[in-house]
PDB file of C-alpha atoms in Angstrom:
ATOM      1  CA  UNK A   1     103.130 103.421  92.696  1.00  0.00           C
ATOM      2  CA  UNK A   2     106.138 105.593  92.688  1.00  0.00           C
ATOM      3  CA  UNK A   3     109.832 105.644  94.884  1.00  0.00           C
ATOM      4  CA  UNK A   4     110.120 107.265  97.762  1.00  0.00           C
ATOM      5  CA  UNK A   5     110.585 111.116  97.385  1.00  0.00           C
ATOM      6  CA  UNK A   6     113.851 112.309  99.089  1.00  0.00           C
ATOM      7  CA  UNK A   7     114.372 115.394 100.304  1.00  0.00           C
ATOM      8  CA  UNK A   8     110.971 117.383  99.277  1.00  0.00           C
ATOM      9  CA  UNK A   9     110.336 120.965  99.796  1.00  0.00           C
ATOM     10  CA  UNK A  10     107.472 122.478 102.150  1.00  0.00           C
ATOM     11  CA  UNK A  11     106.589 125.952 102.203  1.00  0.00           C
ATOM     12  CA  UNK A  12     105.931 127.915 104.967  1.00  0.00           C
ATOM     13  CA  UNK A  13     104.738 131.382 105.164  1.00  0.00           C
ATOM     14  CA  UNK A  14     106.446 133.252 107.870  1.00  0.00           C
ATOM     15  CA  UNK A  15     105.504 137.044 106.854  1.00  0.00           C
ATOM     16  CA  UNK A  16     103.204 138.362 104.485  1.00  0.00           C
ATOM     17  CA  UNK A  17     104.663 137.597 100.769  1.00  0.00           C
ATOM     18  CA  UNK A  18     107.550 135.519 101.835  1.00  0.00           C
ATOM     19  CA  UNK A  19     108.226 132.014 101.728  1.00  0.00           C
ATOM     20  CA  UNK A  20     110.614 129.888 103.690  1.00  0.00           C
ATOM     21  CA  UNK A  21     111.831 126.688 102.032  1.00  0.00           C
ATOM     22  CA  UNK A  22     112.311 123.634 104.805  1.00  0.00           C
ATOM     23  CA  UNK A  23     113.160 120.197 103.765  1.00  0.00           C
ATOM     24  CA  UNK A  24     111.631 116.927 104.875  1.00  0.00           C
ATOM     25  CA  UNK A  25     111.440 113.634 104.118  1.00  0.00           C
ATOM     26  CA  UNK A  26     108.228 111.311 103.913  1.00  0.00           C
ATOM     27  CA  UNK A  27     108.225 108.029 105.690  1.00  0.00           C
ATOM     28  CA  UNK A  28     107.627 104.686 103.210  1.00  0.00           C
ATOM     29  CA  UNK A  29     106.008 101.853 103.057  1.00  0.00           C
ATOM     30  CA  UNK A  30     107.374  99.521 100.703  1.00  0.00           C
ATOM     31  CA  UNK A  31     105.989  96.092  99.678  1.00  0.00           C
ATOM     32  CA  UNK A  32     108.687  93.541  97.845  1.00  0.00           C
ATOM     33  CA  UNK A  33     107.445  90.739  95.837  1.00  0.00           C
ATOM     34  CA  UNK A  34     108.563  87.881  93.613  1.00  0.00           C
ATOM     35  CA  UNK A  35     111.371  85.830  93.781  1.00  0.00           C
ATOM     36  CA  UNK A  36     109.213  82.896  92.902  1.00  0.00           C
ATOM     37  CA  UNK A  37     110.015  80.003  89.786  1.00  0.00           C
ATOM     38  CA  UNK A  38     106.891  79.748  88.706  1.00  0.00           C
ATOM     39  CA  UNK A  39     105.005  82.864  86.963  1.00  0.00           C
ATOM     40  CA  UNK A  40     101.438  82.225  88.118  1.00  0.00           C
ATOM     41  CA  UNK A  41     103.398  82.383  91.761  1.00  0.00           C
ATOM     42  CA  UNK A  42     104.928  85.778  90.975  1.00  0.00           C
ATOM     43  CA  UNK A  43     102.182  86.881  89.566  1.00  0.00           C
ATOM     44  CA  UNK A  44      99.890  86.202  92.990  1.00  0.00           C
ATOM     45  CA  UNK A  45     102.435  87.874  94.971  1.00  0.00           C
ATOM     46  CA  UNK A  46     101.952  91.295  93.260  1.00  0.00           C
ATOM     47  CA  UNK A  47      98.370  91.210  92.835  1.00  0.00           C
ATOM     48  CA  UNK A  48      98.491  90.864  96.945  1.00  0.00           C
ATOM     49  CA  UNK A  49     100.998  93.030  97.089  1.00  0.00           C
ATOM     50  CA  UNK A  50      98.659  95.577  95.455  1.00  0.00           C
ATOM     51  CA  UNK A  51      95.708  94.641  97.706  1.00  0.00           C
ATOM     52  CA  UNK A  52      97.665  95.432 100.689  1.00  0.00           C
ATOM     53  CA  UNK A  53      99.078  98.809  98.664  1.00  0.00           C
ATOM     54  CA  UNK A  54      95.092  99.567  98.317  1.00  0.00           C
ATOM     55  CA  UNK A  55      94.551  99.412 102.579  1.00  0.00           C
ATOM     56  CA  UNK A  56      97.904 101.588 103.324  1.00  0.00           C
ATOM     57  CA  UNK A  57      96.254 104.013 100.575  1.00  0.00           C
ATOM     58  CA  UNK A  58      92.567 104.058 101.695  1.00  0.00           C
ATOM     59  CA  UNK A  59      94.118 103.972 105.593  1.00  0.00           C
ATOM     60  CA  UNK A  60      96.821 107.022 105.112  1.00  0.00           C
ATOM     61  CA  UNK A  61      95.033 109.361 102.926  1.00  0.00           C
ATOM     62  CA  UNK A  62      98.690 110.209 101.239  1.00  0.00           C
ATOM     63  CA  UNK A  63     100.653 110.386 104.928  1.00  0.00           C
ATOM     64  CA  UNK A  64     103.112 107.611 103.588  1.00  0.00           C
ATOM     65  CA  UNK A  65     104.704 106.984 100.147  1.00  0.00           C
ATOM     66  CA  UNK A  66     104.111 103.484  98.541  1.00  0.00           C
ATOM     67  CA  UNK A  67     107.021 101.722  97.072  1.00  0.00           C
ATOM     68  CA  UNK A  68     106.132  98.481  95.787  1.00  0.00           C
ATOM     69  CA  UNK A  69     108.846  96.919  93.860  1.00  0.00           C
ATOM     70  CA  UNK A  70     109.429  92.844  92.121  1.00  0.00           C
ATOM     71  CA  UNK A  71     112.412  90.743  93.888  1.00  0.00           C
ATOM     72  CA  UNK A  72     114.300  89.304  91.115  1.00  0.00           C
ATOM     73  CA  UNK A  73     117.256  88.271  93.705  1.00  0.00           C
ATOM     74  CA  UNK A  74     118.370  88.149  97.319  1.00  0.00           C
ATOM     75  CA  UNK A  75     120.548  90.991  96.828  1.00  0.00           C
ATOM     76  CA  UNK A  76     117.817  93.174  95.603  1.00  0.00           C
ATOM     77  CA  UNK A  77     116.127  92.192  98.666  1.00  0.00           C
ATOM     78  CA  UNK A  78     118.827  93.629 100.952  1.00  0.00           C
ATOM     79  CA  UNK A  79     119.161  96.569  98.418  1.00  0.00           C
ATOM     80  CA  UNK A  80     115.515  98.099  98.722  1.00  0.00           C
ATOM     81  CA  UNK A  81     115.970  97.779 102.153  1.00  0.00           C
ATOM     82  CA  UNK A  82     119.307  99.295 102.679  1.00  0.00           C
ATOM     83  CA  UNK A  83     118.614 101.983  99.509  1.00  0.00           C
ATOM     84  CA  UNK A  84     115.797 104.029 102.184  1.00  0.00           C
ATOM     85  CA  UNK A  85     116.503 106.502 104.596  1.00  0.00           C
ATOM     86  CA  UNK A  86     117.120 106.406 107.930  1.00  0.00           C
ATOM     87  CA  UNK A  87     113.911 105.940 110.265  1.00  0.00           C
ATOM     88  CA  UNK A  88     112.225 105.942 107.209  1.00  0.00           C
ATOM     89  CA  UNK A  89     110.235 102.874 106.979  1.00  0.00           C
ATOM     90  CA  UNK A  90     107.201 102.427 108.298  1.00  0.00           C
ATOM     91  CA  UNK A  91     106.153  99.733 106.898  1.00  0.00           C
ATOM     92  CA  UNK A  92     107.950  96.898 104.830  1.00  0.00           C
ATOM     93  CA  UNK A  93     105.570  93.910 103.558  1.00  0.00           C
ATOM     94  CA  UNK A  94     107.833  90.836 101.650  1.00  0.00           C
ATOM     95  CA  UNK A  95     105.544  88.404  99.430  1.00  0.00           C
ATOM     96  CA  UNK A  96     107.504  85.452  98.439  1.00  0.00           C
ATOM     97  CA  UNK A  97     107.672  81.558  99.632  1.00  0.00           C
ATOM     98  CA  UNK A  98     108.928  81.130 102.825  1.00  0.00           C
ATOM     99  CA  UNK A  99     109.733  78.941 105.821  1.00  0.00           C
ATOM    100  CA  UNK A 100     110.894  79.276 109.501  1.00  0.00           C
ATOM    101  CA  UNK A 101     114.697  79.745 108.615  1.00  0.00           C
ATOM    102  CA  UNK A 102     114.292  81.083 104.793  1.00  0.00           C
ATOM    103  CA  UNK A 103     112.514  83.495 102.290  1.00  0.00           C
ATOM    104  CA  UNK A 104     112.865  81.260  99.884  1.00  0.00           C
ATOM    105  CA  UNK A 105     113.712  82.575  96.037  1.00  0.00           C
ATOM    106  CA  UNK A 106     115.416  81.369  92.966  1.00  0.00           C
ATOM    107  CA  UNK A 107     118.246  82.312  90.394  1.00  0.00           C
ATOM    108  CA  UNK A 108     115.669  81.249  87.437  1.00  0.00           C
ATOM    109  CA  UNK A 109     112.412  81.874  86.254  1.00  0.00           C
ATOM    110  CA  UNK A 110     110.064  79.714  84.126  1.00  0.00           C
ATOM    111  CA  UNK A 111     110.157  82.495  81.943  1.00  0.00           C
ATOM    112  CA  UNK A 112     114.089  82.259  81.213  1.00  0.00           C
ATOM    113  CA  UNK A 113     115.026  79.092  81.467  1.00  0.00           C
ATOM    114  CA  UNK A 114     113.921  76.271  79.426  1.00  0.00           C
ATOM    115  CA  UNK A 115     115.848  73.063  81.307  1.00  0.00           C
ATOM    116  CA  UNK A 116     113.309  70.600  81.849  1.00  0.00           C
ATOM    117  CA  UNK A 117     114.915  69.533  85.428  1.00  0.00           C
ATOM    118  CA  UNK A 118     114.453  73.526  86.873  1.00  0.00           C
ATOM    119  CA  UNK A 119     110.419  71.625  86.897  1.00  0.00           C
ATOM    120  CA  UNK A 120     111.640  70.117  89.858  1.00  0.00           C
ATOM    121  CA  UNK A 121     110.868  72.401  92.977  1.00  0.00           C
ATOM    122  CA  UNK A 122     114.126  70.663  95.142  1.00  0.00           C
ATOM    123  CA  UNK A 123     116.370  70.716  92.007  1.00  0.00           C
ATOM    124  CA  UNK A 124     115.392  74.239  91.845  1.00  0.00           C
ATOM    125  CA  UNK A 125     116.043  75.329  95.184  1.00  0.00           C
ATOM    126  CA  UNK A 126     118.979  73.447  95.477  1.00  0.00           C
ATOM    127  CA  UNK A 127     121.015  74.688  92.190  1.00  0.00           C
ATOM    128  CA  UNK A 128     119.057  77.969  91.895  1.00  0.00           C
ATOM    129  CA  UNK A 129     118.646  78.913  95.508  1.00  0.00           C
ATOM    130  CA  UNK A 130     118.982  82.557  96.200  1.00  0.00           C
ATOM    131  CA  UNK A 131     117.271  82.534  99.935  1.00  0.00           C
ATOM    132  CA  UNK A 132     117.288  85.005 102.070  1.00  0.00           C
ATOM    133  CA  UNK A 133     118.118  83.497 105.599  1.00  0.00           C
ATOM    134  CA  UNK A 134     117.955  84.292 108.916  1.00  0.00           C
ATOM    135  CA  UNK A 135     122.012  85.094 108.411  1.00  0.00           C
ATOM    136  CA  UNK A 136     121.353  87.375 106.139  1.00  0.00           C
ATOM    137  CA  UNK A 137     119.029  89.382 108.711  1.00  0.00           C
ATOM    138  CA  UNK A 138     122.585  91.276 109.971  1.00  0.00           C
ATOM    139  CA  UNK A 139     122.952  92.787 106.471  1.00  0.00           C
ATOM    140  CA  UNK A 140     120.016  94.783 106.438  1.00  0.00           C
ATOM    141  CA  UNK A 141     120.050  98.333 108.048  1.00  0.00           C
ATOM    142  CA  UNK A 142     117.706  98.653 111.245  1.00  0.00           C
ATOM    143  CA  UNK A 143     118.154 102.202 111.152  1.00  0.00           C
ATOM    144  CA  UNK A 144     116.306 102.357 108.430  1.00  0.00           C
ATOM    145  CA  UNK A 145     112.762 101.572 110.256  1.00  0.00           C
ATOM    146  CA  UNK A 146     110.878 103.367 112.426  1.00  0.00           C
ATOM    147  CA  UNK A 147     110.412 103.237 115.993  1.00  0.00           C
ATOM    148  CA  UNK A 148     106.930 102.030 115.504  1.00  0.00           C
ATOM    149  CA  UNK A 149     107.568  99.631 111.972  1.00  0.00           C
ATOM    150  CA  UNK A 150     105.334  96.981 111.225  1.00  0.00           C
ATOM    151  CA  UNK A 151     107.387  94.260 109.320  1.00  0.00           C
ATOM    152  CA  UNK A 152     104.465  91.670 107.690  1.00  0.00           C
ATOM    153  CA  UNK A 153     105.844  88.305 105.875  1.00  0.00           C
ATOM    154  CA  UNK A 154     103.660  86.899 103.658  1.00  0.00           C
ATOM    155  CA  UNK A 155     104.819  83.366 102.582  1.00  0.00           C
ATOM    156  CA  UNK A 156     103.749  79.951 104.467  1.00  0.00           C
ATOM    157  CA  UNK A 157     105.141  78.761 107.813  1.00  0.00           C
ATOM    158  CA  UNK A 158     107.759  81.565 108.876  1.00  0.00           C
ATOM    159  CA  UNK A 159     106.620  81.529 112.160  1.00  0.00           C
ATOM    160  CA  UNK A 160     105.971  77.988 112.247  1.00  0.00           C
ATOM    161  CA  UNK A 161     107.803  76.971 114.958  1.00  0.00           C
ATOM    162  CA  UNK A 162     109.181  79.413 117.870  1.00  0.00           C
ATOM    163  CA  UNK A 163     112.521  79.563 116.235  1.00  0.00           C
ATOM    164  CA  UNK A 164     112.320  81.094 113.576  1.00  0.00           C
ATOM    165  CA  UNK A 165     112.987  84.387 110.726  1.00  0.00           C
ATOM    166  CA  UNK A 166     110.289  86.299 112.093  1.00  0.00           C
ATOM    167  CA  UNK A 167     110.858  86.116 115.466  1.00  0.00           C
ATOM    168  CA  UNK A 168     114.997  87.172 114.708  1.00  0.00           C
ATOM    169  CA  UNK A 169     114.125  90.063 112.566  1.00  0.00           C
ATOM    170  CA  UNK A 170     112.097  91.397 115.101  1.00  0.00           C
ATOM    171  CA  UNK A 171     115.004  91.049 117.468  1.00  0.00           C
ATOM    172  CA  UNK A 172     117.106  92.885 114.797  1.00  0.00           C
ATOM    173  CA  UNK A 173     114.592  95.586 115.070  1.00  0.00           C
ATOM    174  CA  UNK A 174     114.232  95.935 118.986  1.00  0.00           C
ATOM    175  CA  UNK A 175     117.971  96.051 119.280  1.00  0.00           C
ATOM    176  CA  UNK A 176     118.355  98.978 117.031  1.00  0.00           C
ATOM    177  CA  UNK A 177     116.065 100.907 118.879  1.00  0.00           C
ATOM    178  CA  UNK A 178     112.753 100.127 117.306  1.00  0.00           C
ATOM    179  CA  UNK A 179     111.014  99.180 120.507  1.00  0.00           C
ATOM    180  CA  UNK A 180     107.798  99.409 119.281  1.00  0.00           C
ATOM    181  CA  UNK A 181     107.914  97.840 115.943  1.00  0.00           C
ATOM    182  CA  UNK A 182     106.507  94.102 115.088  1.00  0.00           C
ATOM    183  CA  UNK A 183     107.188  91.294 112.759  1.00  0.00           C
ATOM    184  CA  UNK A 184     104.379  89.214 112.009  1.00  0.00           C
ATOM    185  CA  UNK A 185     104.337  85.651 110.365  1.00  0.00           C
ATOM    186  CA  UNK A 186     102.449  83.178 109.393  1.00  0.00           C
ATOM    187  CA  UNK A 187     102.387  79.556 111.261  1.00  0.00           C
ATOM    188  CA  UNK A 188     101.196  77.521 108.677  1.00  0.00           C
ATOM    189  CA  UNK A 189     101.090  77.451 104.865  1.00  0.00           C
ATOM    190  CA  UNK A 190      99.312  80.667 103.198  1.00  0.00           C
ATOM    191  CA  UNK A 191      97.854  81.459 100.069  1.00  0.00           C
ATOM    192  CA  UNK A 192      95.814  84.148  98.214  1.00  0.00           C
ATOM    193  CA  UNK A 193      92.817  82.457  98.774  1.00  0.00           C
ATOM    194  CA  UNK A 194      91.336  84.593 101.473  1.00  0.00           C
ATOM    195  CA  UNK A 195      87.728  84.232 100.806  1.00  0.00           C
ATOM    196  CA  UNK A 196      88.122  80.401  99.332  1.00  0.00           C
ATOM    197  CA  UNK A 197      86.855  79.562  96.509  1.00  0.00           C
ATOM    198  CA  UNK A 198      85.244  82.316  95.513  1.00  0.00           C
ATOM    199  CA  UNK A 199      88.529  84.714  95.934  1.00  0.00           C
ATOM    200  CA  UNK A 200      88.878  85.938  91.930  1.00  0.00           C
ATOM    201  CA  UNK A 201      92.650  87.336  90.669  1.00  0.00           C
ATOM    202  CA  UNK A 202      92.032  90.730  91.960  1.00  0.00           C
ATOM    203  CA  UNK A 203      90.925  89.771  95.229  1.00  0.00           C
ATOM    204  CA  UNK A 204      94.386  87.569  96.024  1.00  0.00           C
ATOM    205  CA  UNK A 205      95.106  87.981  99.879  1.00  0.00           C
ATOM    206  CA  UNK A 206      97.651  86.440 101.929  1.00  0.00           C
ATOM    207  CA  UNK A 207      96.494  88.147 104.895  1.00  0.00           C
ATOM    208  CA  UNK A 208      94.180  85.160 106.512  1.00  0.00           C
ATOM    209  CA  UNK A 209      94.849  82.163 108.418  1.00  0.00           C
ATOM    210  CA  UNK A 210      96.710  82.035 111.758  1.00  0.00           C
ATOM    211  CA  UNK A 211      99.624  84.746 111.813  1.00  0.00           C
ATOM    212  CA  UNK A 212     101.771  85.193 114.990  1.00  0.00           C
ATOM    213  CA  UNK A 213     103.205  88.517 116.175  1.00  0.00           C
ATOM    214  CA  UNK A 214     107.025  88.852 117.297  1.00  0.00           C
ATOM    215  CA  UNK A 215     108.501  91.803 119.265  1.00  0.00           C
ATOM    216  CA  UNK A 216     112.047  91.805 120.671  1.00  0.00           C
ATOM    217  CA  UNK A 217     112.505  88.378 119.655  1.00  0.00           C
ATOM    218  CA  UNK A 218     109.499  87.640 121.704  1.00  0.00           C
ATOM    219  CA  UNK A 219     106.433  86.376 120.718  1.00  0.00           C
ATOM    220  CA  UNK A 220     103.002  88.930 121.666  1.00  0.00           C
ATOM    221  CA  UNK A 221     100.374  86.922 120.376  1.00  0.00           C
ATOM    222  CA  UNK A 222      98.935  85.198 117.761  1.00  0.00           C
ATOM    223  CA  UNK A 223      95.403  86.252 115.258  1.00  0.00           C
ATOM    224  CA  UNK A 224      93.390  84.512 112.750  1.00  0.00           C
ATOM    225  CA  UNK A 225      91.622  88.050 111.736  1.00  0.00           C
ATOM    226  CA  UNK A 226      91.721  88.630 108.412  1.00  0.00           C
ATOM    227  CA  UNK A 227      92.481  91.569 106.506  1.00  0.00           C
ATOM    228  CA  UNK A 228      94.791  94.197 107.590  1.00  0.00           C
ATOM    229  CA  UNK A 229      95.881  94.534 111.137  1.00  0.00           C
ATOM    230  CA  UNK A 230      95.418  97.503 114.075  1.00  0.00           C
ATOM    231  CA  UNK A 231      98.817  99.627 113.489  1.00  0.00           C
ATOM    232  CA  UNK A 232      97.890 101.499 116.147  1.00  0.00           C
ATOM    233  CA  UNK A 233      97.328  98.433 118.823  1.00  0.00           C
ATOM    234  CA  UNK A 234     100.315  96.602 116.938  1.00  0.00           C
ATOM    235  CA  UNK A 235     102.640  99.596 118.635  1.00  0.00           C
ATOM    236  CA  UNK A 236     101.231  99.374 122.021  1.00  0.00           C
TER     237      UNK A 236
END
């Protein structure tokens, strides 16, 4: 997977034996994953990540570049999103634990740190947290999206109840013009598991269970289809 590829070149012939150089700009799709303590955690996150990279690849035939890139903090987070062009992004996809008010990460990783007490998932997240909250949602910039985004959140339960992350950063979106983009979310806890017991590594999925679909702050509807969604009925 590579970065997104600012300000290309396309030729087009105008007269015989002369070219005229235009420049353009591909939309994205960028996936963001990690943030978790625990390695195996971190680890399932990408390998969905690159699951759902797979679909946009099969599904675009090379229309969109893939960015797919590990969150090591909140403010890398903010800075992936911020770092694209405007009306760029057509599709942003964030695998990392989550709740109705949070995207929940830490400052540590079992990997780094060897204090016994960061074993402790509320010691963790109360002396390493480095959430993303719904606050943060007014540091990110809207322009950025398309008219037509589709914003997917992959953790458990941030849709949960009808207050919630999803349902503000689709808000976020509608406000800055994007009136057809959606933010989807699940209601309940999630996990790679998609076809049970028999789901291997390299089939890791997060994209089963009931999910509910935000626009404008509003909730459309909810679906417990699995696999990737309808893009085009998303943006009706």
């Amino acid at each position: 997977m590579s970065g997104n590829l600012k300000g290309q070149k396309a030729r087009t012939n105008t007269t015989k034996d002369s070219v005229h150089t235009v420049q353009y700009d591909r939309k994205v799709r960028l996936l963001l994953w990690g943030g978790a303590y625990a390695q195996s955690d971190n680890s399932a996150f990408q390998m969905a990540a690159i699951n759902v990279a797979k679909d946009y690849k099969r599904d675009d035939k090379n229309k969109y570049e893939i960015i797919s890139k590990r969150l090591r903090s909140l403010q890398s987070l903010i800075l992936e999103i911020n770092d694209q062009k405007p009306n760029s992004i057509r599709s942003l996809d964030i695998f990392t634990h989550g709740g109705p008010d949070n995207f929940f990460m830490v400052t540590v990783r079992n990997d780094k740190e060897g204090n016994f007490l960061n074993d402790i998932r509320l010691y963790r997240y109360i002396f390493h947290n480095d959430s993303f909250s719904r606050a943060h949602l007014t540091k990110l910039k809207f322009d950025n999206f398309t008219e037509d985004s589709k914003v997917e959140i992959h953790g458990c339960q941030t849709a949960a109840r009808s207050d919630n992350i999803v349902a503000d950063f689709s808000m976020h979106l509608f406000e800055a013009g994007k009136t057809r983009s959606v933010v989807i979310g699940h209601t309940t806890k999630a996990g790679p598991q998609i076809d049970g017991d028999n789901t291997g590594i390299a089939g890791q999925d997060y994209r089963h269970l009931e999910r509910a679909i935000y626009r404008g702050g509003k909730l459309l509807t909810k679906t417990k289809k699995a696999g990737a969604l309808d893009e085009r009925e998303l943006a009706k």
